[in-house]
Amino acid sequence: MASQTWNAEAYDRNARFVSDLGMPVVELLDPPPDLVDAARKSGLNVSLTDAAQMDFHAEFDAVFSNAVLHWIKDADRVIEKVSAALKPGGRFVAECGGHKNIETIHDALVSELDTRGYDGGAASPWYFPTAQEYEERLTRAGFRVDYIEVIPRPTRLPGDILGFLETFAGTFAAVLPVAERQAYLEDVRNRVRPALCAEDGTWTADYTRLRFKACK
Ligand code: BEZ
């Protein structure tokens, strides 16, 4: 499958709400302020790696994730990697797209590819599990799940839905020849417009969030 590309400027313009709306999950993590301050003063040690490939061993008190896990289809592998990274008793706190997340948009992206003779479902890079399904995965991997829920969170977009599609629907559009991609995204926009665009022209995406806290 073609990979999604990321553009910091476009993300800031079209998707800044992703981090802004993630604050309740930071509260669930409940990071001790003194440790965060100490970490800040000492300079954060940042490394960039694929979550499904990370190689840490009982090093962390907590693993926190916002709006990432739905991009990783091999959920068991990332859970296993998180478990390996945590110290005994460590906590895994996260939020990601849950069951039926952006269902209207997702259905339109798939249908518009199907209509063109492609396999729209196969182009989807996303995994949006139910709370029960993800709880079973966490439990199987040895976590104790303290809290898990799927929360509907319709989200007003900062602009036209085309910005959202251009930022996030890269793997769908990449199935098509370059010359057909823009028309495809515009057809997706037209298909979801009755459901997601209000009379005043504002767009709302039908987000749901899977939010959980689990301990090793
Ligand atoms: C999400 O945060 O749920 C999400 C964002 C972009 C594409 C798909 C899902």
PDB file of N, CA, C and O in Angstrom, residues 16-48:
ATOM      1  N   ARG A  16      -4.646  21.025  13.343  1.00  0.00           N
ATOM      2  CA  ARG A  16      -4.126  21.421  14.646  1.00  0.00           C
ATOM      3  C   ARG A  16      -5.040  20.959  15.789  1.00  0.00           C
ATOM      4  O   ARG A  16      -4.626  20.688  16.907  1.00  0.00           O
ATOM      5  N   PHE A  17      -6.356  20.831  15.490  1.00  0.00           N
ATOM      6  CA  PHE A  17      -7.328  20.407  16.503  1.00  0.00           C
ATOM      7  C   PHE A  17      -6.999  19.028  17.055  1.00  0.00           C
ATOM      8  O   PHE A  17      -7.404  18.681  18.161  1.00  0.00           O
ATOM      9  N   VAL A  18      -6.229  18.233  16.310  1.00  0.00           N
ATOM     10  CA  VAL A  18      -5.921  16.866  16.773  1.00  0.00           C
ATOM     11  C   VAL A  18      -5.156  16.936  18.096  1.00  0.00           C
ATOM     12  O   VAL A  18      -5.495  16.255  19.071  1.00  0.00           O
ATOM     13  N   SER A  19      -4.125  17.802  18.160  1.00  0.00           N
ATOM     14  CA  SER A  19      -3.391  17.912  19.422  1.00  0.00           C
ATOM     15  C   SER A  19      -4.152  18.754  20.436  1.00  0.00           C
ATOM     16  O   SER A  19      -4.167  18.439  21.631  1.00  0.00           O
ATOM     17  N   ASP A  20      -4.836  19.800  19.957  1.00  0.00           N
ATOM     18  CA  ASP A  20      -5.588  20.645  20.903  1.00  0.00           C
ATOM     19  C   ASP A  20      -6.638  19.824  21.652  1.00  0.00           C
ATOM     20  O   ASP A  20      -6.805  19.967  22.860  1.00  0.00           O
ATOM     21  N   LEU A  21      -7.336  18.932  20.933  1.00  0.00           N
ATOM     22  CA  LEU A  21      -8.415  18.158  21.560  1.00  0.00           C
ATOM     23  C   LEU A  21      -7.891  16.934  22.305  1.00  0.00           C
ATOM     24  O   LEU A  21      -8.669  16.186  22.887  1.00  0.00           O
ATOM     25  N   GLY A  22      -6.580  16.727  22.282  1.00  0.00           N
ATOM     26  CA  GLY A  22      -5.995  15.566  22.972  1.00  0.00           C
ATOM     27  C   GLY A  22      -5.722  15.817  24.449  1.00  0.00           C
ATOM     28  O   GLY A  22      -5.315  14.914  25.171  1.00  0.00           O
ATOM     29  N   MET A  23      -5.970  17.042  24.947  1.00  0.00           N
ATOM     30  CA  MET A  23      -5.616  17.355  26.337  1.00  0.00           C
ATOM     31  C   MET A  23      -6.304  16.460  27.385  1.00  0.00           C
ATOM     32  O   MET A  23      -5.682  16.113  28.384  1.00  0.00           O
ATOM     33  N   PRO A  24      -7.590  16.053  27.170  1.00  0.00           N
ATOM     34  CA  PRO A  24      -8.187  15.151  28.172  1.00  0.00           C
ATOM     35  C   PRO A  24      -7.416  13.842  28.330  1.00  0.00           C
ATOM     36  O   PRO A  24      -7.418  13.237  29.408  1.00  0.00           O
ATOM     37  N   VAL A  25      -6.737  13.419  27.285  1.00  0.00           N
ATOM     38  CA  VAL A  25      -5.958  12.168  27.394  1.00  0.00           C
ATOM     39  C   VAL A  25      -4.691  12.417  28.195  1.00  0.00           C
ATOM     40  O   VAL A  25      -4.215  11.550  28.928  1.00  0.00           O
ATOM     41  N   VAL A  26      -4.127  13.638  28.064  1.00  0.00           N
ATOM     42  CA  VAL A  26      -2.955  13.982  28.886  1.00  0.00           C
ATOM     43  C   VAL A  26      -3.372  13.958  30.355  1.00  0.00           C
ATOM     44  O   VAL A  26      -2.626  13.475  31.218  1.00  0.00           O
ATOM     45  N   GLU A  27      -4.608  14.427  30.636  1.00  0.00           N
ATOM     46  CA  GLU A  27      -5.096  14.394  32.028  1.00  0.00           C
ATOM     47  C   GLU A  27      -5.233  12.960  32.531  1.00  0.00           C
ATOM     48  O   GLU A  27      -4.921  12.663  33.674  1.00  0.00           O
ATOM     49  N   LEU A  28      -5.681  12.072  31.643  1.00  0.00           N
ATOM     50  CA  LEU A  28      -5.801  10.658  32.022  1.00  0.00           C
ATOM     51  C   LEU A  28      -4.417  10.070  32.334  1.00  0.00           C
ATOM     52  O   LEU A  28      -4.264   9.236  33.220  1.00  0.00           O
ATOM     53  N   LEU A  29      -3.420  10.535  31.610  1.00  0.00           N
ATOM     54  CA  LEU A  29      -2.047  10.074  31.853  1.00  0.00           C
ATOM     55  C   LEU A  29      -1.572  10.551  33.218  1.00  0.00           C
ATOM     56  O   LEU A  29      -0.839   9.859  33.907  1.00  0.00           O
ATOM     57  N   ASP A  30      -2.018  11.756  33.622  1.00  0.00           N
ATOM     58  CA  ASP A  30      -1.675  12.344  34.905  1.00  0.00           C
ATOM     59  C   ASP A  30      -0.163  12.376  35.141  1.00  0.00           C
ATOM     60  O   ASP A  30       0.338  11.805  36.119  1.00  0.00           O
ATOM     61  N   PRO A  31       0.587  13.027  34.258  1.00  0.00           N
ATOM     62  CA  PRO A  31       2.036  13.023  34.433  1.00  0.00           C
ATOM     63  C   PRO A  31       2.436  13.844  35.657  1.00  0.00           C
ATOM     64  O   PRO A  31       1.929  14.943  35.837  1.00  0.00           O
ATOM     65  N   PRO A  32       3.294  13.315  36.539  1.00  0.00           N
ATOM     66  CA  PRO A  32       3.699  14.095  37.704  1.00  0.00           C
ATOM     67  C   PRO A  32       4.427  15.358  37.248  1.00  0.00           C
ATOM     68  O   PRO A  32       5.419  15.259  36.525  1.00  0.00           O
ATOM     69  N   PRO A  33       3.943  16.574  37.643  1.00  0.00           N
ATOM     70  CA  PRO A  33       4.513  17.821  37.119  1.00  0.00           C
ATOM     71  C   PRO A  33       5.996  17.961  37.424  1.00  0.00           C
ATOM     72  O   PRO A  33       6.759  18.494  36.644  1.00  0.00           O
ATOM     73  N   ASP A  34       6.415  17.481  38.640  1.00  0.00           N
ATOM     74  CA  ASP A  34       7.838  17.649  38.998  1.00  0.00           C
ATOM     75  C   ASP A  34       8.729  16.893  38.035  1.00  0.00           C
ATOM     76  O   ASP A  34       9.794  17.365  37.628  1.00  0.00           O
ATOM     77  N   LEU A  35       8.302  15.672  37.618  1.00  0.00           N
ATOM     78  CA  LEU A  35       9.125  14.876  36.693  1.00  0.00           C
ATOM     79  C   LEU A  35       9.172  15.523  35.308  1.00  0.00           C
ATOM     80  O   LEU A  35      10.199  15.522  34.635  1.00  0.00           O
ATOM     81  N   VAL A  36       8.016  16.099  34.891  1.00  0.00           N
ATOM     82  CA  VAL A  36       7.981  16.735  33.570  1.00  0.00           C
ATOM     83  C   VAL A  36       8.903  17.942  33.555  1.00  0.00           C
ATOM     84  O   VAL A  36       9.690  18.145  32.617  1.00  0.00           O
ATOM     85  N   ASP A  37       8.843  18.730  34.644  1.00  0.00           N
ATOM     86  CA  ASP A  37       9.728  19.898  34.733  1.00  0.00           C
ATOM     87  C   ASP A  37      11.189  19.474  34.695  1.00  0.00           C
ATOM     88  O   ASP A  37      12.019  20.070  33.998  1.00  0.00           O
ATOM     89  N   ALA A  38      11.484  18.425  35.446  1.00  0.00           N
ATOM     90  CA  ALA A  38      12.870  17.942  35.486  1.00  0.00           C
ATOM     91  C   ALA A  38      13.312  17.482  34.100  1.00  0.00           C
ATOM     92  O   ALA A  38      14.430  17.790  33.655  1.00  0.00           O
ATOM     93  N   ALA A  39      12.411  16.782  33.423  1.00  0.00           N
ATOM     94  CA  ALA A  39      12.748  16.294  32.079  1.00  0.00           C
ATOM     95  C   ALA A  39      12.979  17.471  31.127  1.00  0.00           C
ATOM     96  O   ALA A  39      13.917  17.466  30.334  1.00  0.00           O
ATOM     97  N   ARG A  40      12.128  18.496  31.277  1.00  0.00           N
ATOM     98  CA  ARG A  40      12.256  19.668  30.405  1.00  0.00           C
ATOM     99  C   ARG A  40      13.605  20.356  30.640  1.00  0.00           C
ATOM    100  O   ARG A  40      14.305  20.739  29.706  1.00  0.00           O
ATOM    101  N   LYS A  41      13.958  20.507  31.939  1.00  0.00           N
ATOM    102  CA  LYS A  41      15.215  21.202  32.276  1.00  0.00           C
ATOM    103  C   LYS A  41      16.423  20.432  31.753  1.00  0.00           C
ATOM    104  O   LYS A  41      17.414  21.019  31.327  1.00  0.00           O
ATOM    105  N   SER A  42      16.294  19.121  31.816  1.00  0.00           N
ATOM    106  CA  SER A  42      17.460  18.330  31.393  1.00  0.00           C
ATOM    107  C   SER A  42      17.508  18.173  29.870  1.00  0.00           C
ATOM    108  O   SER A  42      18.471  17.665  29.325  1.00  0.00           O
ATOM    109  N   GLY A  43      16.457  18.635  29.172  1.00  0.00           N
ATOM    110  CA  GLY A  43      16.433  18.494  27.716  1.00  0.00           C
ATOM    111  C   GLY A  43      15.864  17.127  27.372  1.00  0.00           C
ATOM    112  O   GLY A  43      16.419  16.100  27.774  1.00  0.00           O
ATOM    113  N   LEU A  44      14.740  17.129  26.650  1.00  0.00           N
ATOM    114  CA  LEU A  44      14.092  15.850  26.340  1.00  0.00           C
ATOM    115  C   LEU A  44      14.942  15.020  25.383  1.00  0.00           C
ATOM    116  O   LEU A  44      15.525  15.550  24.446  1.00  0.00           O
ATOM    117  N   ASN A  45      14.965  13.766  25.634  1.00  0.00           N
ATOM    118  CA  ASN A  45      15.653  12.852  24.731  1.00  0.00           C
ATOM    119  C   ASN A  45      14.614  12.312  23.745  1.00  0.00           C
ATOM    120  O   ASN A  45      13.785  11.493  24.108  1.00  0.00           O
ATOM    121  N   VAL A  46      14.639  12.804  22.529  1.00  0.00           N
ATOM    122  CA  VAL A  46      13.602  12.460  21.562  1.00  0.00           C
ATOM    123  C   VAL A  46      14.162  11.528  20.505  1.00  0.00           C
ATOM    124  O   VAL A  46      15.239  11.775  19.955  1.00  0.00           O
ATOM    125  N   SER A  47      13.465  10.432  20.248  1.00  0.00           N
ATOM    126  CA  SER A  47      13.888   9.609  19.121  1.00  0.00           C
ATOM    127  C   SER A  47      12.658   9.272  18.279  1.00  0.00           C
ATOM    128  O   SER A  47      11.554   9.114  18.798  1.00  0.00           O
ATOM    129  N   LEU A  48      12.859   9.219  16.979  1.00  0.00           N
ATOM    130  CA  LEU A  48      11.766   8.976  16.044  1.00  0.00           C
ATOM    131  C   LEU A  48      11.867   7.546  15.544  1.00  0.00           C
ATOM    132  O   LEU A  48      12.894   7.145  14.995  1.00  0.00           O
TER     133      LEU A  48
END
